[in-house]
PDB file of C-alpha atoms in Angstrom:
ATOM      1  CA  MET I   1     -25.342 -67.096 -76.951  1.00 94.00           C
ATOM      2  CA  ARG I   2     -27.053 -63.728 -77.116  1.00 97.00           C
ATOM      3  CA  TYR I   3     -30.825 -63.450 -77.019  1.00 97.00           C
ATOM      4  CA  GLU I   4     -33.419 -60.746 -77.377  1.00 97.00           C
ATOM      5  CA  ILE I   5     -36.772 -61.081 -75.613  1.00 97.00           C
ATOM      6  CA  ARG I   6     -39.503 -58.583 -76.518  1.00 97.00           C
ATOM      7  CA  VAL I   7     -42.322 -58.076 -74.046  1.00 97.00           C
ATOM      8  CA  ASP I   8     -45.490 -56.057 -74.490  1.00 97.00           C
ATOM      9  CA  GLY I   9     -45.546 -52.670 -72.784  1.00 95.00           C
ATOM     10  CA  HIS I  10     -43.050 -50.490 -70.968  1.00 95.00           C
ATOM     11  CA  MET I  11     -41.353 -52.166 -68.005  1.00 94.00           C
ATOM     12  CA  SER I  12     -40.612 -50.019 -64.979  1.00 92.00           C
ATOM     13  CA  GLU I  13     -37.038 -49.833 -63.708  1.00 91.00           C
ATOM     14  CA  THR I  14     -38.154 -51.818 -60.665  1.00 93.00           C
ATOM     15  CA  LEU I  15     -39.537 -54.619 -62.819  1.00 94.00           C
ATOM     16  CA  ALA I  16     -36.454 -54.585 -65.057  1.00 93.00           C
ATOM     17  CA  LYS I  17     -34.349 -55.287 -61.951  1.00 95.00           C
ATOM     18  CA  ALA I  18     -35.908 -58.775 -61.942  1.00 96.00           C
ATOM     19  CA  PHE I  19     -33.592 -59.430 -64.909  1.00 97.00           C
ATOM     20  CA  PRO I  20     -30.195 -58.251 -63.609  1.00 96.00           C
ATOM     21  CA  GLU I  21     -28.283 -60.292 -66.188  1.00 96.00           C
ATOM     22  CA  LEU I  22     -29.984 -58.527 -69.109  1.00 97.00           C
ATOM     23  CA  ASP I  23     -29.956 -54.998 -70.452  1.00 97.00           C
ATOM     24  CA  HIS I  24     -33.198 -53.432 -71.616  1.00 97.00           C
ATOM     25  CA  VAL I  25     -34.527 -50.711 -73.858  1.00 96.00           C
ATOM     26  CA  THR I  26     -38.075 -49.478 -74.433  1.00 94.00           C
ATOM     27  CA  MET I  27     -39.347 -48.754 -77.929  1.00 92.00           C
ATOM     28  CA  SER I  28     -42.610 -48.777 -79.880  1.00 90.00           C
ATOM     29  CA  GLY I  29     -44.710 -49.849 -76.903  1.00 94.00           C
ATOM     30  CA  GLN I  30     -42.452 -52.801 -76.103  1.00 96.00           C
ATOM     31  CA  THR I  31     -39.533 -53.512 -73.827  1.00 97.00           C
ATOM     32  CA  VAL I  32     -36.606 -55.395 -75.322  1.00 97.00           C
ATOM     33  CA  LEU I  33     -34.498 -57.423 -72.906  1.00 97.00           C
ATOM     34  CA  PHE I  34     -31.164 -58.500 -74.365  1.00 97.00           C
ATOM     35  CA  GLY I  35     -27.928 -60.102 -73.319  1.00 97.00           C
ATOM     36  CA  SER I  36     -25.982 -63.292 -72.907  1.00 96.00           C
ATOM     37  CA  VAL I  37     -27.759 -66.516 -72.048  1.00 96.00           C
ATOM     38  CA  VAL I  38     -25.450 -69.272 -70.834  1.00 95.00           C
ATOM     39  CA  ASP I  39     -27.520 -72.316 -71.730  1.00 96.00           C
ATOM     40  CA  GLU I  40     -31.001 -73.666 -72.408  1.00 95.00           C
ATOM     41  CA  ALA I  41     -31.860 -73.897 -68.709  1.00 97.00           C
ATOM     42  CA  HIS I  42     -31.052 -70.196 -68.288  1.00 97.00           C
ATOM     43  CA  LEU I  43     -33.245 -69.338 -71.283  1.00 96.00           C
ATOM     44  CA  TYR I  44     -36.192 -71.313 -69.923  1.00 96.00           C
ATOM     45  CA  GLY I  45     -35.664 -69.688 -66.535  1.00 97.00           C
ATOM     46  CA  LEU I  46     -35.930 -66.237 -68.123  1.00 97.00           C
ATOM     47  CA  LEU I  47     -39.182 -67.220 -69.823  1.00 96.00           C
ATOM     48  CA  VAL I  48     -40.593 -68.595 -66.567  1.00 97.00           C
ATOM     49  CA  ARG I  49     -39.604 -65.343 -64.838  1.00 97.00           C
ATOM     50  CA  CYS I  50     -41.475 -63.379 -67.525  1.00 97.00           C
ATOM     51  CA  GLN I  51     -44.539 -65.552 -67.042  1.00 96.00           C
ATOM     52  CA  SER I  52     -44.462 -65.291 -63.249  1.00 96.00           C
ATOM     53  CA  LEU I  53     -44.283 -61.481 -63.500  1.00 96.00           C
ATOM     54  CA  GLY I  54     -47.266 -61.380 -65.855  1.00 95.00           C
ATOM     55  CA  LEU I  55     -45.250 -60.198 -68.848  1.00 96.00           C
ATOM     56  CA  ARG I  56     -46.498 -61.111 -72.318  1.00 97.00           C
ATOM     57  CA  VAL I  57     -43.581 -62.263 -74.476  1.00 97.00           C
ATOM     58  CA  VAL I  58     -44.129 -61.024 -78.022  1.00 97.00           C
ATOM     59  CA  GLU I  59     -40.934 -62.383 -79.552  1.00 96.00           C
ATOM     60  CA  MET I  60     -37.785 -64.217 -78.528  1.00 96.00           C
ATOM     61  CA  ARG I  61     -34.833 -64.738 -80.807  1.00 97.00           C
ATOM     62  CA  ARG I  62     -31.177 -65.524 -80.853  1.00 96.00           C
ATOM     63  CA  VAL I  63     -29.090 -62.640 -82.155  1.00 95.00           C
ATOM     64  CA  PRO I  64     -25.522 -62.607 -83.509  1.00 91.00           C
ATOM     65  CA  GLU I  65     -22.700 -62.154 -81.020  1.00 84.00           C
TER      66      GLU I  65
END
């Protein structure tokens, strides 16, 4: 499964390293994290990581392979 997680603001390279399994791109005042998610537990773990780092998730969606 591939997912895209949009967070508010521009993430620094250091902060992006907290998500080594995902790629990222910055656009329109948001950072988009994207990549493969192996299962539901992994997805929830990514969301918990966002929360613990103080990131505001704007949107999360599954994208076509």
